[in-house]
mmCIF file of C-alpha atoms in Angstrom:
data_model
loop_
_atom_site.group_PDB
_atom_site.id
_atom_site.type_symbol
_atom_site.label_atom_id
_atom_site.label_comp_id
_atom_site.label_asym_id
_atom_site.label_seq_id
_atom_site.Cartn_x
_atom_site.Cartn_y
_atom_site.Cartn_z
ATOM 1 C CA MET A 1 -10.065 0.804 2.917
ATOM 2 C CA PRO A 2 -11.532 2.899 0.042
ATOM 3 C CA LYS A 3 -11.587 1.022 -3.254
ATOM 4 C CA VAL A 4 -9.431 3.696 -4.883
ATOM 5 C CA HIS A 5 -6.542 2.716 -2.626
ATOM 6 C CA LEU A 6 -6.627 -0.812 -4.058
ATOM 7 C CA ALA A 7 -5.732 0.456 -7.535
ATOM 8 C CA PRO A 8 -1.937 0.337 -6.965
ATOM 9 C CA LEU A 9 -2.220 -3.184 -5.552
ATOM 10 C CA SER A 10 -4.171 -4.258 -8.633
ATOM 11 C CA SER A 11 -1.398 -2.853 -10.828
ATOM 12 C CA VAL A 12 1.259 -4.798 -8.912
ATOM 13 C CA VAL A 13 -0.693 -8.045 -9.250
ATOM 14 C CA ALA A 14 -1.266 -7.426 -12.973
ATOM 15 C CA GLY A 15 2.429 -6.637 -13.381
ATOM 16 C CA VAL A 16 3.570 -9.853 -11.694
ATOM 17 C CA LEU A 17 1.203 -11.873 -13.881
ATOM 18 C CA GLY A 18 2.432 -9.941 -16.930
ATOM 19 C CA LEU A 19 6.073 -10.623 -16.109
ATOM 20 C CA SER A 20 5.291 -14.314 -15.739
ATOM 21 C CA ALA A 21 3.574 -14.344 -19.142
ATOM 22 C CA VAL A 22 6.438 -12.462 -20.790
ATOM 23 C CA ALA A 23 8.956 -14.895 -19.301
ATOM 24 C CA LEU A 24 7.141 -17.769 -21.034
ATOM 25 C CA VAL A 25 7.626 -16.095 -24.419
ATOM 26 C CA SER A 26 11.013 -14.474 -23.822
ATOM 27 C CA PRO A 27 12.927 -15.724 -20.764
ATOM 28 C CA LEU A 28 13.910 -12.957 -18.356
ATOM 29 C CA SER A 29 17.216 -12.724 -16.536
ATOM 30 C CA ALA A 30 17.356 -12.367 -12.765
ATOM 31 C CA ALA A 31 18.248 -8.702 -13.269
ATOM 32 C CA GLY A 32 15.281 -8.319 -15.635
ATOM 33 C CA TRP A 33 12.886 -9.778 -13.082
ATOM 34 C CA ALA A 34 14.359 -7.570 -10.362
ATOM 35 C CA ALA A 35 14.091 -4.414 -12.483
ATOM 36 C CA GLY A 36 10.483 -5.131 -13.483
ATOM 37 C CA LEU A 37 9.414 -5.911 -9.926
ATOM 38 C CA LEU A 38 11.287 -2.928 -8.504
ATOM 39 C CA TYR A 39 9.543 -0.587 -10.931
ATOM 40 C CA LEU A 40 6.147 -2.067 -10.024
ATOM 41 C CA VAL A 41 6.730 -1.722 -6.286
ATOM 42 C CA VAL A 42 8.241 1.774 -6.309
ATOM 43 C CA SER A 43 5.861 3.307 -8.859
ATOM 44 C CA ASN A 44 2.768 1.925 -7.173
ATOM 45 C CA ALA A 45 3.996 2.828 -3.687
ATOM 46 C CA LEU A 46 4.402 6.427 -4.869
ATOM 47 C CA LEU A 47 0.959 6.292 -6.481
ATOM 48 C CA ALA A 48 -0.608 4.945 -3.283
ATOM 49 C CA ARG A 49 1.046 7.725 -1.300
ATOM 50 C CA GLY A 50 -0.307 10.314 -3.737
ATOM 51 C CA LEU A 51 -3.827 8.902 -3.485
ATOM 52 C CA GLN A 52 -3.698 8.911 0.302
ATOM 53 C CA THR A 53 -2.184 12.384 0.572
ATOM 54 C CA ARG A 54 -4.834 13.892 -1.686
ATOM 55 C CA GLY A 55 -7.674 11.920 -0.128
ATOM 56 C CA MET A 56 -8.973 10.841 -3.531
ATOM 57 C CA SER A 57 -12.231 8.882 -3.503
ATOM 58 C CA ALA A 58 -12.227 7.820 -7.177
ATOM 59 C CA PHE A 59 -9.459 6.620 -9.473
ATOM 60 C CA GLY A 60 -11.031 7.476 -12.821
ATOM 61 C CA TRP A 61 -10.853 5.781 -16.219
ATOM 62 C CA GLY A 62 -7.943 7.962 -17.286
ATOM 63 C CA ASN A 63 -5.888 6.841 -14.295
ATOM 64 C CA TRP A 64 -6.808 3.205 -14.889
ATOM 65 C CA THR A 65 -5.522 3.546 -18.439
ATOM 66 C CA THR A 66 -2.297 5.139 -17.200
ATOM 67 C CA ALA A 67 -1.966 2.316 -14.666
ATOM 68 C CA GLY A 68 -2.242 -0.155 -17.542
ATOM 69 C CA ARG A 69 0.464 1.749 -19.396
ATOM 70 C CA SER A 70 2.608 1.683 -16.274
ATOM 71 C CA THR A 71 2.233 -2.092 -16.069
ATOM 72 C CA LEU A 72 3.387 -2.370 -19.689
ATOM 73 C CA VAL A 73 6.384 -0.174 -18.855
ATOM 74 C CA ALA A 74 7.334 -2.654 -16.129
ATOM 75 C CA LEU A 75 7.323 -5.463 -18.704
ATOM 76 C CA VAL A 76 9.335 -3.395 -21.187
ATOM 77 C CA THR A 77 11.802 -2.597 -18.402
ATOM 78 C CA ALA A 78 12.301 -6.283 -17.617
ATOM 79 C CA LEU A 79 12.964 -7.066 -21.292
ATOM 80 C CA VAL A 80 15.367 -4.155 -21.749
ATOM 81 C CA VAL A 81 17.425 -5.055 -18.691
ATOM 82 C CA THR A 82 17.503 -8.687 -19.818
ATOM 83 C CA SER A 83 18.677 -7.599 -23.297
ATOM 84 C CA PHE A 84 22.010 -6.469 -21.844
ATOM 85 C CA SER A 85 22.919 -10.064 -21.006
ATOM 86 C CA SER A 86 20.880 -12.258 -23.365
ATOM 87 C CA PRO A 87 18.642 -12.016 -26.452
ATOM 88 C CA VAL A 88 14.992 -11.036 -25.983
ATOM 89 C CA SER A 89 11.925 -11.172 -28.211
ATOM 90 C CA LEU A 90 12.166 -7.942 -30.191
ATOM 91 C CA PRO A 91 8.611 -8.184 -31.603
ATOM 92 C CA LEU A 92 7.244 -8.542 -28.055
ATOM 93 C CA LEU A 93 9.249 -5.532 -26.881
ATOM 94 C CA ILE A 94 8.108 -3.387 -29.817
ATOM 95 C CA VAL A 95 4.452 -4.386 -29.477
ATOM 96 C CA MET A 96 4.320 -3.596 -25.750
ATOM 97 C CA ALA A 97 6.141 -0.285 -26.180
ATOM 98 C CA SER A 98 3.847 0.640 -29.067
ATOM 99 C CA VAL A 99 0.694 -0.159 -27.085
ATOM 100 C CA ALA A 100 1.995 1.934 -24.184
ATOM 101 C CA LEU A 101 2.594 4.828 -26.580
ATOM 102 C CA VAL A 102 -0.857 4.531 -28.163
ATOM 103 C CA LEU A 103 -2.541 4.454 -24.750
ATOM 104 C CA ASP A 104 -0.738 7.696 -23.928
ATOM 105 C CA ALA A 105 -3.146 9.376 -26.340
ATOM 106 C CA VAL A 106 -6.106 7.683 -24.652
ATOM 107 C CA ASP A 107 -5.700 8.293 -20.916
ATOM 108 C CA GLY A 108 -5.861 12.083 -21.113
ATOM 109 C CA TRP A 109 -8.829 11.918 -23.497
ATOM 110 C CA LEU A 110 -10.671 9.595 -21.117
ATOM 111 C CA ALA A 111 -9.962 11.843 -18.148
ATOM 112 C CA ARG A 112 -11.352 14.869 -20.008
ATOM 113 C CA ARG A 113 -14.296 12.907 -21.398
ATOM 114 C CA THR A 114 -15.311 11.650 -17.942
ATOM 115 C CA HIS A 115 -14.503 14.958 -16.205
ATOM 116 C CA SER A 116 -12.040 13.171 -13.910
ATOM 117 C CA GLU A 117 -8.862 15.165 -14.599
ATOM 118 C CA THR A 118 -6.649 15.604 -11.542
ATOM 119 C CA GLU A 119 -3.203 16.982 -10.800
ATOM 120 C CA LEU A 120 -2.143 13.522 -9.592
ATOM 121 C CA GLY A 121 -3.350 11.927 -12.827
ATOM 122 C CA ALA A 122 -1.345 14.390 -14.923
ATOM 123 C CA ARG A 123 1.767 13.769 -12.800
ATOM 124 C CA PHE A 124 1.262 9.991 -12.953
ATOM 125 C CA ASP A 125 1.001 10.173 -16.742
ATOM 126 C CA MET A 126 4.132 12.326 -17.021
ATOM 127 C CA GLU A 127 6.261 10.031 -14.848
ATOM 128 C CA VAL A 128 5.169 6.924 -16.776
ATOM 129 C CA ASP A 129 6.128 8.708 -20.018
ATOM 130 C CA ALA A 130 9.506 9.673 -18.570
ATOM 131 C CA PHE A 131 10.390 6.164 -17.430
ATOM 132 C CA LEU A 132 9.330 4.621 -20.733
ATOM 133 C CA LEU A 133 11.654 7.027 -22.556
ATOM 134 C CA LEU A 134 14.447 6.075 -20.157
ATOM 135 C CA VAL A 135 14.191 2.318 -20.706
ATOM 136 C CA LEU A 136 13.727 2.673 -24.470
ATOM 137 C CA SER A 137 16.756 4.943 -24.658
ATOM 138 C CA LEU A 138 18.785 2.341 -22.762
ATOM 139 C CA TYR A 139 17.805 -0.309 -25.306
ATOM 140 C CA VAL A 140 18.461 1.886 -28.331
ATOM 141 C CA SER A 141 21.840 2.931 -26.894
ATOM 142 C CA GLN A 142 22.986 -0.627 -27.611
ATOM 143 C CA LEU A 143 22.237 -0.027 -31.297
ATOM 144 C CA LEU A 144 23.164 3.627 -31.833
ATOM 145 C CA GLY A 145 25.535 4.530 -29.006
ATOM 146 C CA GLY A 146 25.525 5.787 -25.439
ATOM 147 C CA TRP A 147 24.518 9.341 -26.408
ATOM 148 C CA VAL A 148 20.926 8.135 -26.815
ATOM 149 C CA VAL A 149 20.571 7.697 -23.032
ATOM 150 C CA ALA A 150 20.547 11.497 -22.728
ATOM 151 C CA ILE A 151 16.940 11.366 -23.968
ATOM 152 C CA GLY A 152 15.904 9.299 -20.974
ATOM 153 C CA LEU A 153 17.996 11.213 -18.455
ATOM 154 C CA LEU A 154 16.779 14.741 -19.248
ATOM 155 C CA ARG A 155 13.637 14.483 -17.119
ATOM 156 C CA TYR A 156 15.579 13.134 -14.145
ATOM 157 C CA ALA A 157 18.278 15.789 -14.493
ATOM 158 C CA PHE A 158 15.475 18.364 -14.300
ATOM 159 C CA VAL A 159 14.155 16.710 -11.114
ATOM 160 C CA VAL A 160 17.618 16.693 -9.514
ATOM 161 C CA ALA A 161 18.046 20.373 -10.414
ATOM 162 C CA GLY A 162 14.755 21.056 -8.643
ATOM 163 C CA LEU A 163 16.008 19.336 -5.508
ATOM 164 C CA LEU A 164 19.128 21.505 -5.508
ATOM 165 C CA LEU A 165 17.471 24.767 -6.604
ATOM 166 C CA PRO A 166 14.061 25.419 -4.992
ATOM 167 C CA TRP A 167 13.085 27.998 -7.635
ATOM 168 C CA MET A 168 13.242 25.211 -10.235
ATOM 169 C CA ARG A 169 10.260 23.582 -8.517
ATOM 170 C CA ALA A 170 7.833 26.366 -9.445
ATOM 171 C CA THR A 171 4.723 25.159 -11.282
ATOM 172 C CA LEU A 172 5.199 25.409 -15.017
ATOM 173 C CA PRO A 173 2.346 26.618 -17.236
ATOM 174 C CA PRO A 174 0.608 23.946 -19.334
ATOM 175 C CA ARG A 175 2.189 23.551 -22.763
ATOM 176 C CA TYR A 176 0.863 21.088 -25.348
ATOM 177 C CA TRP A 177 4.239 21.084 -27.122
ATOM 178 C CA ARG A 178 5.738 19.066 -24.246
ATOM 179 C CA LYS A 179 3.281 16.257 -24.940
ATOM 180 C CA VAL A 180 3.999 16.376 -28.668
ATOM 181 C CA VAL A 181 7.766 16.195 -28.134
ATOM 182 C CA THR A 182 7.463 13.343 -25.631
ATOM 183 C CA ALA A 183 5.227 11.400 -28.020
ATOM 184 C CA TYR A 184 7.642 11.934 -30.909
ATOM 185 C CA ALA A 185 10.585 10.804 -28.768
ATOM 186 C CA GLY A 186 8.746 7.611 -27.816
ATOM 187 C CA VAL A 187 7.855 6.846 -31.424
ATOM 188 C CA ALA A 188 11.398 7.607 -32.627
ATOM 189 C CA LEU A 189 12.984 5.355 -30.008
ATOM 190 C CA THR A 190 10.534 2.534 -30.727
ATOM 191 C CA ALA A 191 11.174 2.808 -34.463
ATOM 192 C CA ALA A 192 14.928 2.738 -33.892
ATOM 193 C CA ALA A 193 14.580 -0.186 -31.478
ATOM 194 C CA SER A 194 12.716 -2.209 -34.125
ATOM 195 C CA ASP A 195 15.981 -2.419 -36.094
ATOM 196 C CA LEU A 196 13.959 -2.140 -39.310
ATOM 197 C CA LEU A 197 15.502 1.194 -40.279
ATOM 198 C CA PRO A 198 18.957 1.799 -41.761
ATOM 199 C CA PHE A 199 21.470 2.958 -39.160
ATOM 200 C CA TRP A 200 21.503 6.512 -40.526
ATOM 201 C CA ALA A 201 17.690 6.769 -40.486
ATOM 202 C CA GLY A 202 17.388 5.528 -36.921
ATOM 203 C CA THR A 203 20.160 7.872 -35.844
ATOM 204 C CA ALA A 204 18.474 10.832 -37.544
ATOM 205 C CA LEU A 205 15.083 10.107 -35.944
ATOM 206 C CA VAL A 206 16.560 9.786 -32.479
ATOM 207 C CA ALA A 207 18.843 12.811 -32.887
ATOM 208 C CA VAL A 208 15.825 14.949 -33.794
ATOM 209 C CA ALA A 209 14.040 13.629 -30.686
ATOM 210 C CA LEU A 210 16.986 14.647 -28.513
ATOM 211 C CA ALA A 211 17.120 18.090 -30.112
ATOM 212 C CA LEU A 212 13.395 18.645 -29.564
ATOM 213 C CA LEU A 213 13.596 17.530 -25.947
ATOM 214 C CA LEU A 214 16.565 19.817 -25.306
ATOM 215 C CA GLU A 215 14.604 22.721 -26.798
ATOM 216 C CA SER A 216 11.534 21.907 -24.701
ATOM 217 C CA PHE A 217 13.457 21.595 -21.431
ATOM 218 C CA ALA A 218 15.503 24.708 -22.235
ATOM 219 C CA ARG A 219 12.317 26.707 -22.759
ATOM 220 C CA ASP A 220 11.006 25.578 -19.363
ATOM 221 C CA VAL A 221 14.294 26.403 -17.649
ATOM 222 C CA LEU A 222 14.367 29.860 -19.233
ATOM 223 C CA TRP A 223 10.781 30.447 -18.069
ATOM 224 C CA LEU A 224 11.791 29.508 -14.527
ATOM 225 C CA VAL A 225 14.930 31.640 -14.635
ATOM 226 C CA ALA A 226 12.952 34.649 -15.840
ATOM 227 C CA ARG A 227 10.654 34.320 -12.838
ATOM 228 C CA ARG A 228 13.306 33.423 -10.297
ATOM 229 C CA PRO A 229 13.481 36.896 -8.670
ATOM 230 C CA ALA A 230 9.704 36.917 -8.143
ATOM 231 C CA VAL A 231 9.812 33.453 -6.598
ATOM 232 C CA THR A 232 12.728 34.432 -4.357
ATOM 233 C CA THR A 233 11.001 37.647 -3.267
ATOM 234 C CA ARG A 234 7.807 35.809 -2.345
ATOM 235 C CA ALA A 235 9.785 33.207 -0.412
ATOM 236 C CA GLU A 236 11.648 35.907 1.520
ATOM 237 C CA ALA A 237 8.403 37.703 2.251
ATOM 238 C CA GLY A 238 6.934 34.476 3.539
ATOM 239 C CA HIS A 239 9.916 33.973 5.836
ATOM 240 C CA ARG A 240 9.509 37.467 7.217
ATOM 241 C CA ARG A 241 5.810 36.943 7.842
ATOM 242 C CA ASN A 242 6.635 33.756 9.707
ATOM 243 C CA GLY A 243 9.170 35.581 11.837
ATOM 244 C CA VAL A 244 12.199 33.829 10.398
ATOM 245 C CA ASP A 245 14.046 37.115 9.837
ATOM 246 C CA ALA A 246 12.809 38.748 13.012
#
């Protein structure tokens, strides 16, 4: 087996050890353990499938950094799920979320620096970002209200729309603003989760994050809608070439 295919297994092992260490500091509920382990298994199974499908022979330092972030997200997930039934160590939660956010600025830089950028690496990074926003929004919803969860659900609503509407799956052009908005949302949620800010300040930070994410997703949807006829025409032409309409 190529060494690159062992990367997901390494992440699972690191995650299990991490969960055990976290449980010593802040006991995890059964649901917390299950959520953390489920994230580790599913995320790394999808990563392994991506590596195999693309026949990658090297994992790259950027991907290793993202894998480390993903492991931290598993630990944050376990704490957040536990928080719904019992108290958790807030400093531990904030520190791990903050490290995951800081590393988000490192993995892409490492990939570019080592000339190891890949489409899979970019997708891996994006999905880790999305899940971290989801679990942080679930935690903050306990402090500010259920509306906060919309921040974490936007990415998954976009994915579901793509499953229902094939033209929504067209490749979007790169846009640095998406990364900026995602980073701001993560910082805003972490700041609100720290419970160090007045209620109004935390609410304002998170509300701005939601507004920025809505604007960013809306811009992408409008871009896709504007190009829908072209996508549909190409698809129909492809069907005709394959004899579907014959």
